[in-house]
Tab-separated table of N, CA, C and O in Angstrom:
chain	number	residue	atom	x	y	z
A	26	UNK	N	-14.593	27.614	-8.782
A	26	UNK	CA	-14.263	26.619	-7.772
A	26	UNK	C	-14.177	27.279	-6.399
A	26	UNK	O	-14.807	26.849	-5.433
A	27	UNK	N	-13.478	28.200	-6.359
A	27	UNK	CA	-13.324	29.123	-5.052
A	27	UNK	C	-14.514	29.746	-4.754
A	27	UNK	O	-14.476	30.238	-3.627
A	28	UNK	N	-15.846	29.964	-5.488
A	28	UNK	CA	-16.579	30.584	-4.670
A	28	UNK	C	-17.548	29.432	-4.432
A	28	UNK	O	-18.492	29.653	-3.672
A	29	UNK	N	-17.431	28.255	-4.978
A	29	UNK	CA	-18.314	27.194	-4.388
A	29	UNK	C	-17.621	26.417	-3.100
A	29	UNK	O	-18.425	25.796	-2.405
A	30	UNK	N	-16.156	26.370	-2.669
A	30	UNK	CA	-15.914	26.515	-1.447
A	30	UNK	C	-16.521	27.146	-0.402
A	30	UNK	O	-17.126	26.643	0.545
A	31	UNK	N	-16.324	28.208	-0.636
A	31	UNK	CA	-16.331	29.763	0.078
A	31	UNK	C	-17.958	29.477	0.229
A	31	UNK	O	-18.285	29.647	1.403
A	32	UNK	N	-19.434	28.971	-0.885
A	32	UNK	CA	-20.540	29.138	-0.395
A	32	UNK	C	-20.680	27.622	0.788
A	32	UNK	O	-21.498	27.560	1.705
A	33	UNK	N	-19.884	26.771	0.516
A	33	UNK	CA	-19.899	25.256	1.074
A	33	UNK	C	-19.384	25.822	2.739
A	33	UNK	O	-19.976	25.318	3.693
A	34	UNK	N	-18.651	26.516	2.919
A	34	UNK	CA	-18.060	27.217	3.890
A	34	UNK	C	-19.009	28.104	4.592
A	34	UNK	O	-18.974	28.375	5.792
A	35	UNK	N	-19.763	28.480	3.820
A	35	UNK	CA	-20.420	29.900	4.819
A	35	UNK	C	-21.886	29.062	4.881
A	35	UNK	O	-22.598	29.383	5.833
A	36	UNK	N	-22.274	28.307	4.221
A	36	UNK	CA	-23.093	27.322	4.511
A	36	UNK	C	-22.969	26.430	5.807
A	36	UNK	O	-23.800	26.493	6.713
A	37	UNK	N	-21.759	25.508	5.834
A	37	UNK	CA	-21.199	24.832	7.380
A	37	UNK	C	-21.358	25.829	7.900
A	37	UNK	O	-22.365	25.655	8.586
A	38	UNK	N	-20.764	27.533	8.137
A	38	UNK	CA	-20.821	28.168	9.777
A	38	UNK	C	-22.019	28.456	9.984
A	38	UNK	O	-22.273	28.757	11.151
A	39	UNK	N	-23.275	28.482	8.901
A	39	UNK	CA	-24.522	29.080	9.266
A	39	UNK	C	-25.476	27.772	10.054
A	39	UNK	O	-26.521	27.799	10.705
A	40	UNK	N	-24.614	26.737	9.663
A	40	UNK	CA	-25.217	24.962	10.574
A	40	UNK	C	-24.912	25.343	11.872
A	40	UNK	O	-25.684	25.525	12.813
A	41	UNK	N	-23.504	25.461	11.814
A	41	UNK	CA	-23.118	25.230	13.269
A	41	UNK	C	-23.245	26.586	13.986
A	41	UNK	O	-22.979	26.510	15.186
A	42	UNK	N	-23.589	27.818	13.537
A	42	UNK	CA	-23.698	29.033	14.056
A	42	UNK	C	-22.472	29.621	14.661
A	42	UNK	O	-22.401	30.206	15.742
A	43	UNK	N	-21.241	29.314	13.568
A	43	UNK	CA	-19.901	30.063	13.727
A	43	UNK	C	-20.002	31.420	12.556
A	43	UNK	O	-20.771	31.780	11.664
A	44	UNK	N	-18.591	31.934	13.249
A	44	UNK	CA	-18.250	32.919	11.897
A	44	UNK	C	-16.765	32.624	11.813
A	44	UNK	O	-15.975	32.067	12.575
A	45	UNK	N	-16.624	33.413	10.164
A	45	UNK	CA	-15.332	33.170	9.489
A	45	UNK	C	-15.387	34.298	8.681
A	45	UNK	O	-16.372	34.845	8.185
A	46	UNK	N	-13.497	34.752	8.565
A	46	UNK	CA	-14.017	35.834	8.002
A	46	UNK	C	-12.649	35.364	6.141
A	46	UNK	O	-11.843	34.458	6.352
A	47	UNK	N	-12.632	35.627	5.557
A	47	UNK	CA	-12.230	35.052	4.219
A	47	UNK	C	-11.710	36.183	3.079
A	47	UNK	O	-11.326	35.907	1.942
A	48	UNK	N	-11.795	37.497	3.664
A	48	UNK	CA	-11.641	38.808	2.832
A	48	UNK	C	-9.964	38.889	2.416
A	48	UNK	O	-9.573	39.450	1.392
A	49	UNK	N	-9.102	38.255	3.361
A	49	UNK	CA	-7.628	38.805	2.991
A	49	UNK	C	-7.415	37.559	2.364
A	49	UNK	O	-6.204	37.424	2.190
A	50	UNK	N	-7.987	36.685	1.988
A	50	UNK	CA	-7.640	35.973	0.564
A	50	UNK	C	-7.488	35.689	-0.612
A	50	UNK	O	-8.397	35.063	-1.158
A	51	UNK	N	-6.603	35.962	-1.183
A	51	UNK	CA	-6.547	36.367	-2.943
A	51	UNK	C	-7.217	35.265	-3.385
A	51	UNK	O	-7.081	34.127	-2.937
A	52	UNK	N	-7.951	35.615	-4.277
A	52	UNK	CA	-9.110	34.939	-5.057
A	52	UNK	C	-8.338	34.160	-6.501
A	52	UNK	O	-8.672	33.173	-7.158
A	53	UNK	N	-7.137	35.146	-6.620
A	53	UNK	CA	-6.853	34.908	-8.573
A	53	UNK	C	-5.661	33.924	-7.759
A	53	UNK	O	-5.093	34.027	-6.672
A	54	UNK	N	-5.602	32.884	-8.934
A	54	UNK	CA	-5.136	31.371	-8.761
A	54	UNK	C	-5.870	30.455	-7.580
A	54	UNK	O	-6.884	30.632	-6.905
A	55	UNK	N	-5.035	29.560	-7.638
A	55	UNK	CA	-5.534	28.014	-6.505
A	55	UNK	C	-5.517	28.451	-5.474
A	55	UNK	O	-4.529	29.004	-4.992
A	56	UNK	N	-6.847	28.270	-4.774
A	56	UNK	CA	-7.250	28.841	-3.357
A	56	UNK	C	-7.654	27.684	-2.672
A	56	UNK	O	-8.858	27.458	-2.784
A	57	UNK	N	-6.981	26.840	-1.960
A	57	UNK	CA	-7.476	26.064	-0.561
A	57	UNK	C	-7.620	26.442	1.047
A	57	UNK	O	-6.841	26.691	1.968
A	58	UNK	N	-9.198	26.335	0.845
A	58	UNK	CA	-9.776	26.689	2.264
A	58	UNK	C	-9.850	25.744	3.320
A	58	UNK	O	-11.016	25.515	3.643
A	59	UNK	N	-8.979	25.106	3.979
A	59	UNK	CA	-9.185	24.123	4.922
A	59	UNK	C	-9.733	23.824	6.078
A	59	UNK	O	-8.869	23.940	6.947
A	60	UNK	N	-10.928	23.437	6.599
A	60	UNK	CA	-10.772	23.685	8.172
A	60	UNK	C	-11.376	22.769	8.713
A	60	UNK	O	-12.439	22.296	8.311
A	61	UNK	N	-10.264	22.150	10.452
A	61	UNK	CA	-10.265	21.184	10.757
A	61	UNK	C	-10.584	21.658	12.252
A	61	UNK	O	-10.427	22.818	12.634
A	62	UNK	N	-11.092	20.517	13.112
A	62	UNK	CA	-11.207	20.323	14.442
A	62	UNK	C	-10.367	19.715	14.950
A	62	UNK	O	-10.025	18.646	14.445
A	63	UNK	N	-9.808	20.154	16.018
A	63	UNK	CA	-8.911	18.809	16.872
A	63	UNK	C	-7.666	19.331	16.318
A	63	UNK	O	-7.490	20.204	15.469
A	64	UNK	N	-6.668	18.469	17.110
A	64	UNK	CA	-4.844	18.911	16.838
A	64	UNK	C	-4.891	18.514	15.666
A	64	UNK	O	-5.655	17.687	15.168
A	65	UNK	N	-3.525	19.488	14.895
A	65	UNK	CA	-3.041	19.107	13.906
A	65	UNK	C	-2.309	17.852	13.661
A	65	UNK	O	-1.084	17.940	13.588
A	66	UNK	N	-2.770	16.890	13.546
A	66	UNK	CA	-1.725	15.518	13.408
A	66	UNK	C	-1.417	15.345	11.912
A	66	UNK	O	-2.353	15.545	11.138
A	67	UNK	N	-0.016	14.940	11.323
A	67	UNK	CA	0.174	14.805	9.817
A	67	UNK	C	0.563	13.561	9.627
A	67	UNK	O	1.603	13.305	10.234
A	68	UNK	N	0.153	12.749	9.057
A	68	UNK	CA	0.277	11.088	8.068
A	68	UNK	C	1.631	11.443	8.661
A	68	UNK	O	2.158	12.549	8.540
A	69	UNK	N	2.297	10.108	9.500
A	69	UNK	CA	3.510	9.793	9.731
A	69	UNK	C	4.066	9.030	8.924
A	69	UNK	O	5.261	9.050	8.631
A	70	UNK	N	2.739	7.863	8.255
A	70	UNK	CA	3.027	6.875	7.666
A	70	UNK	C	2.511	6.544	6.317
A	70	UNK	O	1.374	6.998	6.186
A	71	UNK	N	2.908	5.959	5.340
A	71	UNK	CA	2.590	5.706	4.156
A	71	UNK	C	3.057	4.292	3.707
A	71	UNK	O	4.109	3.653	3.681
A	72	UNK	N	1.435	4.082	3.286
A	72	UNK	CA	1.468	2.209	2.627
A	72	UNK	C	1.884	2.032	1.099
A	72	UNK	O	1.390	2.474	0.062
A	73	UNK	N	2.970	1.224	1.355
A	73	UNK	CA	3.872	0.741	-0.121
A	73	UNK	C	3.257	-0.334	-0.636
A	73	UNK	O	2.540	-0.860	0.215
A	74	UNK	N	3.235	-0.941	-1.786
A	74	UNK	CA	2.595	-1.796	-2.488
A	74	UNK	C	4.024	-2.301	-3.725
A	74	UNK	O	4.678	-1.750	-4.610
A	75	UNK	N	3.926	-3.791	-3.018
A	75	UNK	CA	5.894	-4.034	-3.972
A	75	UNK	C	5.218	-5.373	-4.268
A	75	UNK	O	4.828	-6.202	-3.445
A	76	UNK	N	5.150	-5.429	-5.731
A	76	UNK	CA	6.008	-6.671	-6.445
A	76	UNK	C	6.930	-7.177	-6.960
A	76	UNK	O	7.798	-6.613	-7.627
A	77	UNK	N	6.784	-8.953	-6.553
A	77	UNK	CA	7.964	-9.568	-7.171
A	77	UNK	C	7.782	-10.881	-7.853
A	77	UNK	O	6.664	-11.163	-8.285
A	78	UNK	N	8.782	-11.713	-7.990
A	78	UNK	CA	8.227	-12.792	-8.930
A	78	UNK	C	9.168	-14.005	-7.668
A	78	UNK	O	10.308	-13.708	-7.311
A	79	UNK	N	8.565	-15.131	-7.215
A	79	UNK	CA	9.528	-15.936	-6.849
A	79	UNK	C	9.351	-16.918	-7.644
A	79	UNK	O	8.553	-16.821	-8.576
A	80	UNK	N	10.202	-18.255	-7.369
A	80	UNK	CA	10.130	-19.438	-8.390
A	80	UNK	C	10.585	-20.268	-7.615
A	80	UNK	O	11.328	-19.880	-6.713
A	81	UNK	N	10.358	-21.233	-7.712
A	81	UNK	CA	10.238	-22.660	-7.346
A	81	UNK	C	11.669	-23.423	-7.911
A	81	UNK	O	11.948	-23.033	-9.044
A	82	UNK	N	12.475	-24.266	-7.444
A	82	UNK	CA	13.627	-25.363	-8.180
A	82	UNK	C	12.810	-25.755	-9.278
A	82	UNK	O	11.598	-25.816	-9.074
A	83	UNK	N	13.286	-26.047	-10.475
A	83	UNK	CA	13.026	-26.851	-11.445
A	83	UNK	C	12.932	-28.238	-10.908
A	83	UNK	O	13.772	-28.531	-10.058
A	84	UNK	N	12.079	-29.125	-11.244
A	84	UNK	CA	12.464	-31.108	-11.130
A	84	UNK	C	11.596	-31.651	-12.161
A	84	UNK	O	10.469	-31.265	-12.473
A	85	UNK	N	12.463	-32.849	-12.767
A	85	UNK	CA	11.370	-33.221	-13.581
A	85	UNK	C	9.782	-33.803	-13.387
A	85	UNK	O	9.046	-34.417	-14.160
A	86	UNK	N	9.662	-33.482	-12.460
A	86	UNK	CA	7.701	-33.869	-12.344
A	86	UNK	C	6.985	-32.709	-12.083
A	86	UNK	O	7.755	-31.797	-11.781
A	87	UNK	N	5.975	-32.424	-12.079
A	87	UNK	CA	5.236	-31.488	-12.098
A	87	UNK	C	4.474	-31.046	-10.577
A	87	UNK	O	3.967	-29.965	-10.275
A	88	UNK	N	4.609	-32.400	-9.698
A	88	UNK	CA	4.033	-32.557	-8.508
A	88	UNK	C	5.445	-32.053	-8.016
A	88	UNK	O	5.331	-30.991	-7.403
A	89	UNK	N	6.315	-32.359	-8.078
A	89	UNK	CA	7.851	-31.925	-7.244
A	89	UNK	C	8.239	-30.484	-7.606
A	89	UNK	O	8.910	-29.821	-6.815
A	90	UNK	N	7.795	-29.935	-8.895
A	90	UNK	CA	7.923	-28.316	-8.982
A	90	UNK	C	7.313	-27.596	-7.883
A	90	UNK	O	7.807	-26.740	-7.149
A	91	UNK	N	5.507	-28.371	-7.911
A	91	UNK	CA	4.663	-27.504	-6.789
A	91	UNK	C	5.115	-27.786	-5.524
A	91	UNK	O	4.411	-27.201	-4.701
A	92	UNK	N	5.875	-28.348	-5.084
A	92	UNK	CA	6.294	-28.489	-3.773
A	92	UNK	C	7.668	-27.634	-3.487
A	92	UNK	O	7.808	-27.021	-2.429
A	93	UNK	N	8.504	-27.639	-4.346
A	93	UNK	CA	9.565	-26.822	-4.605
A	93	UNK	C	8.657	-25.137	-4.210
A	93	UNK	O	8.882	-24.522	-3.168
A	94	UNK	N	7.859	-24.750	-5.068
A	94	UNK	CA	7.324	-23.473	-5.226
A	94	UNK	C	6.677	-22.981	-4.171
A	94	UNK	O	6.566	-21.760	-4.069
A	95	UNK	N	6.181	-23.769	-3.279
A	95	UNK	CA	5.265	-23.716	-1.950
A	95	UNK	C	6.672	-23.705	-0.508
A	95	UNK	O	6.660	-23.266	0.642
A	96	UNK	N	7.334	-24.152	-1.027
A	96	UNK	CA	8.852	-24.239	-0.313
A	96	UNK	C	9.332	-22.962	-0.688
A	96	UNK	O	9.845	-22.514	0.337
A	97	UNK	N	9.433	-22.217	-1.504
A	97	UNK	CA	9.785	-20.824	-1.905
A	97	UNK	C	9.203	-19.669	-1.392
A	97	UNK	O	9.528	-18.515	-1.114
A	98	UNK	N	7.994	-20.567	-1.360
A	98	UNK	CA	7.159	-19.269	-0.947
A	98	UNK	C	6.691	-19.494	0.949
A	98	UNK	O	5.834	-18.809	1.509
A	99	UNK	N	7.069	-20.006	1.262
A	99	UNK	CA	7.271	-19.911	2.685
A	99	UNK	C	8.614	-19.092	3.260
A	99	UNK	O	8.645	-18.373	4.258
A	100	UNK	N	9.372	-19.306	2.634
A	100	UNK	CA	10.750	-19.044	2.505
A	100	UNK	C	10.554	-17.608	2.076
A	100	UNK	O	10.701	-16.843	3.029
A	101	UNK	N	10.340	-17.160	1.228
A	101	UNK	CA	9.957	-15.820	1.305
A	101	UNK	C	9.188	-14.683	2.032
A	101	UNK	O	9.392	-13.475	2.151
A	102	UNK	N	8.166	-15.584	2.497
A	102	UNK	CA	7.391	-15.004	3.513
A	102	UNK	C	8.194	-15.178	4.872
A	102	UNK	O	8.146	-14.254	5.685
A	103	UNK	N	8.823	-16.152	5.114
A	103	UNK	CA	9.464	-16.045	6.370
A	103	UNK	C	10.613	-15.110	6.348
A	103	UNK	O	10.435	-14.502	7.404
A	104	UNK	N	11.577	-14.662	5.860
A	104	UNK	CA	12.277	-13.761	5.423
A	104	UNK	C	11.544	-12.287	5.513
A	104	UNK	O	11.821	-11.256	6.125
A	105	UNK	N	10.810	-12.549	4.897
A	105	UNK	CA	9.949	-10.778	4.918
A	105	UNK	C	9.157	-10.634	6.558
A	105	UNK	O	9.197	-9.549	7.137
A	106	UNK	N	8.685	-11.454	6.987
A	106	UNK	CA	8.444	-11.338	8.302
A	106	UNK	C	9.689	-11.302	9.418
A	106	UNK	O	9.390	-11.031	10.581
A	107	UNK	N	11.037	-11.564	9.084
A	107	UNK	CA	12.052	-11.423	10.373
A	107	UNK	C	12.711	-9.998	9.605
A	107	UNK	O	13.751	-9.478	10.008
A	108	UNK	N	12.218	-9.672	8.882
A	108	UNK	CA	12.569	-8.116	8.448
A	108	UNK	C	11.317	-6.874	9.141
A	108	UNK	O	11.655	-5.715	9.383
A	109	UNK	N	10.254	-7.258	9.317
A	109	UNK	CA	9.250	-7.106	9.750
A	109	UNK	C	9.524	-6.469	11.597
A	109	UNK	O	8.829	-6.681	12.591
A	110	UNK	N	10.405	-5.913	11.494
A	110	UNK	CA	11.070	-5.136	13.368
A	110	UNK	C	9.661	-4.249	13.856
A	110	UNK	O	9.107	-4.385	14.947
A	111	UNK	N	9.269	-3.384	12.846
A	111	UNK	CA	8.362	-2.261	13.905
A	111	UNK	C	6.760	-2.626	13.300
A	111	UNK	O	5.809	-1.847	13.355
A	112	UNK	N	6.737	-4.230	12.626
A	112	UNK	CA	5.404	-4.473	12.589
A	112	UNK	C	4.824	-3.242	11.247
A	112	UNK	O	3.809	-2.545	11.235
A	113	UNK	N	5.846	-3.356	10.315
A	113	UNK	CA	5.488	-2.910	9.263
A	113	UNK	C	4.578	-3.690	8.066
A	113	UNK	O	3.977	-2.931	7.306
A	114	UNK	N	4.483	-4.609	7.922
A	114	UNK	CA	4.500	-5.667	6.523
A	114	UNK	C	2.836	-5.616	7.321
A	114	UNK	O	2.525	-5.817	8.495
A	115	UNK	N	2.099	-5.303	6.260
A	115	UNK	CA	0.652	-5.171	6.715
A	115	UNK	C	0.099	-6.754	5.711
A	115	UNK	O	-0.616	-7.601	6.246
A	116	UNK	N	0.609	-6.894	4.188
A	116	UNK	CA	-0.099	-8.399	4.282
A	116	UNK	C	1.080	-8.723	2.892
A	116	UNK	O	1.913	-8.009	2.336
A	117	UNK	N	0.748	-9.816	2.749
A	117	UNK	CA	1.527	-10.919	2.093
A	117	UNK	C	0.892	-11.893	1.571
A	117	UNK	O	0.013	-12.601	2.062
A	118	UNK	N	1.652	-11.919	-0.057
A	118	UNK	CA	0.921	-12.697	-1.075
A	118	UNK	C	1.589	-13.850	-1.842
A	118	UNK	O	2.597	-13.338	-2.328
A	119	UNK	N	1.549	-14.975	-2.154
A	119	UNK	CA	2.700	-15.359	-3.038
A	119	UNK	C	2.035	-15.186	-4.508
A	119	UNK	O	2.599	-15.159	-5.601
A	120	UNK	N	0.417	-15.060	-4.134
A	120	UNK	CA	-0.094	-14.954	-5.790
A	120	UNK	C	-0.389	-16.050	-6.086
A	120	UNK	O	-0.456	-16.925	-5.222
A	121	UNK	N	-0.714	-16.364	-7.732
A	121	UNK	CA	-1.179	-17.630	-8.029
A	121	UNK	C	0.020	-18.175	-8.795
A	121	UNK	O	0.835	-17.542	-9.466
A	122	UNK	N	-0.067	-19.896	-8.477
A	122	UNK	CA	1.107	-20.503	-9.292
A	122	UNK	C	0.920	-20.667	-10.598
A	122	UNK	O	-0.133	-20.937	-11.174
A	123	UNK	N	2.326	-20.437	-11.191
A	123	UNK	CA	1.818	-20.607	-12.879
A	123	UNK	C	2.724	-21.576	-12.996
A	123	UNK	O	3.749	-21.330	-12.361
A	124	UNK	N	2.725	-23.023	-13.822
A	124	UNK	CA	3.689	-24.201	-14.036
A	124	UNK	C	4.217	-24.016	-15.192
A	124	UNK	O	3.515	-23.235	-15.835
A	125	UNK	N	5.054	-24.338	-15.722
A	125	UNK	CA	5.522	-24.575	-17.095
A	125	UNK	C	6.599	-25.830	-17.543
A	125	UNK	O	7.409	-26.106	-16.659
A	126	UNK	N	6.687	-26.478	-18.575
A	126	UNK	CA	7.464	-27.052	-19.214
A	126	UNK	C	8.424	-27.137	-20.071
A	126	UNK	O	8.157	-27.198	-21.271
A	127	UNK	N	9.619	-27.155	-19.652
A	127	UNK	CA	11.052	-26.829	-20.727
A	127	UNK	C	11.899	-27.589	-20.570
A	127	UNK	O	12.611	-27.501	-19.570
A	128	UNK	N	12.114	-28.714	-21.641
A	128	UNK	CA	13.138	-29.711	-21.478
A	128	UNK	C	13.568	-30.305	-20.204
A	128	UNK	O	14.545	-30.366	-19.457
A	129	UNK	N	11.782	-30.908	-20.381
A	129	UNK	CA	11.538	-32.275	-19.093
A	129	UNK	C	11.597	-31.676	-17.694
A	129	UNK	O	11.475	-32.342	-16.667
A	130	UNK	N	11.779	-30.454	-17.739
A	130	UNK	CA	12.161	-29.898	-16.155
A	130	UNK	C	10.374	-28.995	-16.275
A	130	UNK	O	9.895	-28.383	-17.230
A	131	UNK	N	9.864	-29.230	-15.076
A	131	UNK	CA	9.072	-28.162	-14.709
A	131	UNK	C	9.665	-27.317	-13.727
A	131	UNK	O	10.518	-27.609	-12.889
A	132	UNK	N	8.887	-25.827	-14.024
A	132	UNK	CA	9.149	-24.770	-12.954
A	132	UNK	C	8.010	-24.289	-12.698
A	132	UNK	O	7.155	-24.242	-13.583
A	133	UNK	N	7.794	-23.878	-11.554
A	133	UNK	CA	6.275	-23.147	-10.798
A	133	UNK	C	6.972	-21.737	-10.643
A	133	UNK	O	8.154	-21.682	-10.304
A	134	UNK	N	6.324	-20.736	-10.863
A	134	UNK	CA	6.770	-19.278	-10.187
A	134	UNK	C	5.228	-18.703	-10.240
A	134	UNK	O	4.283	-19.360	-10.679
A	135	UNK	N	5.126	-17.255	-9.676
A	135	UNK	CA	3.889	-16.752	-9.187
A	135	UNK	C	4.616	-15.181	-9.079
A	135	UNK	O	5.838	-15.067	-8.991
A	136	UNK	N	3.425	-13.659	-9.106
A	136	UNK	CA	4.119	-12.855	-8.895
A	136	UNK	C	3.440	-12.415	-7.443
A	136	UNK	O	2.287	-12.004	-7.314
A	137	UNK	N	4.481	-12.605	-6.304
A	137	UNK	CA	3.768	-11.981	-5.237
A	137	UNK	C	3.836	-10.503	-4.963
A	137	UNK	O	4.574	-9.686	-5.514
A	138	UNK	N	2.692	-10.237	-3.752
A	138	UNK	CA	2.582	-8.517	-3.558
A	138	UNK	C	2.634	-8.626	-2.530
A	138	UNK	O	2.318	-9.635	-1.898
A	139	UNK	N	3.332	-6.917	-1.811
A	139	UNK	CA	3.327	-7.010	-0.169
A	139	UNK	C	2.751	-5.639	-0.084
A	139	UNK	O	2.550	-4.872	-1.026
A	140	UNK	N	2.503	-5.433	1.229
A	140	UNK	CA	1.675	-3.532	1.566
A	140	UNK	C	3.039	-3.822	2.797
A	140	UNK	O	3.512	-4.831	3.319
A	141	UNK	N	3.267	-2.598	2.870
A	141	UNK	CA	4.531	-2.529	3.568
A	141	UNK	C	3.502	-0.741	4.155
A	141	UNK	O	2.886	0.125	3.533
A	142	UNK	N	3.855	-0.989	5.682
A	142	UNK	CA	3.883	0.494	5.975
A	142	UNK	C	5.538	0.850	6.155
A	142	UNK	O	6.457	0.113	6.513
A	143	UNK	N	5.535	2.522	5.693
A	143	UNK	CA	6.433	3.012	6.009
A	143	UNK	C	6.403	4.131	6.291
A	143	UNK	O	5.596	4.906	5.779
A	144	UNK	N	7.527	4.580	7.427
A	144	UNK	CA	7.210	6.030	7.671
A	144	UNK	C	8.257	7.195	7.210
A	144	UNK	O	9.483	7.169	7.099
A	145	UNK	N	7.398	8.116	7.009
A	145	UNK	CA	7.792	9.327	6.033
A	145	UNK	C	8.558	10.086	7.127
A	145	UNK	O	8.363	10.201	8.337
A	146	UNK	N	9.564	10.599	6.232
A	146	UNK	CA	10.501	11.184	7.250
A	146	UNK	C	10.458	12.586	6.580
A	146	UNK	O	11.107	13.517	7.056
């Protein structure tokens, strides 16, 4: 692995007509050769990926669950957006509704996903 770096390496300086020199590097174990242009800048930030489940009021009709559930899920999204201060919450899902029936009551729930940036401290 290290000497197909090392030829990938001396290959790039013979493109660009640099030199490098690679001798005071121990060869035995994991050898990473890195090399970059421009300032060092490091990932400040890192994208989260969170699920959850919301749900809808129970009512007995099936048309009044989905309205309940669409009411939930605004409600959730509005909540996650006034949490939303440094313009973190990159997108927002409620997912798909799933209905069900249990002693005359329907309930709608769905599992939503969010990408949240956050920064690494």
């Amino acid at each position: 692995m290290l000497k197909m770096v090392l030829a990938l390496c001396l290959m790039g300086s013979f493109a660009f007509a640099q030199t490098m020199g690679v001798k005071d590097i121990p060869a035995d174990g994991e050898t990473t050769i890195e090399i970059k242009k421009g300032p060092n800048v490091k990932n400040e930030f890192e994208v989260v990926t969170s699920e959850d489940e919301i749900e809808g009021d129970a009512a007995p009709l099936l048309k009044d669950a989905r309205v309940n559930w669409k009411k939930a899920c605004a409600d959730w999204k509005s909540e996650t957006k006034e949490l939303n201060k440094e313009n973190q919450v990159l997108t927002l899902s409620c997912g798909k509704m799933t209905c069900s029936t249990v002693s005359m009551e329907s309930t709608c729930r769905s599992q939503t996903k969010v990408k949240i940036k956050t920064r690494i401290k």
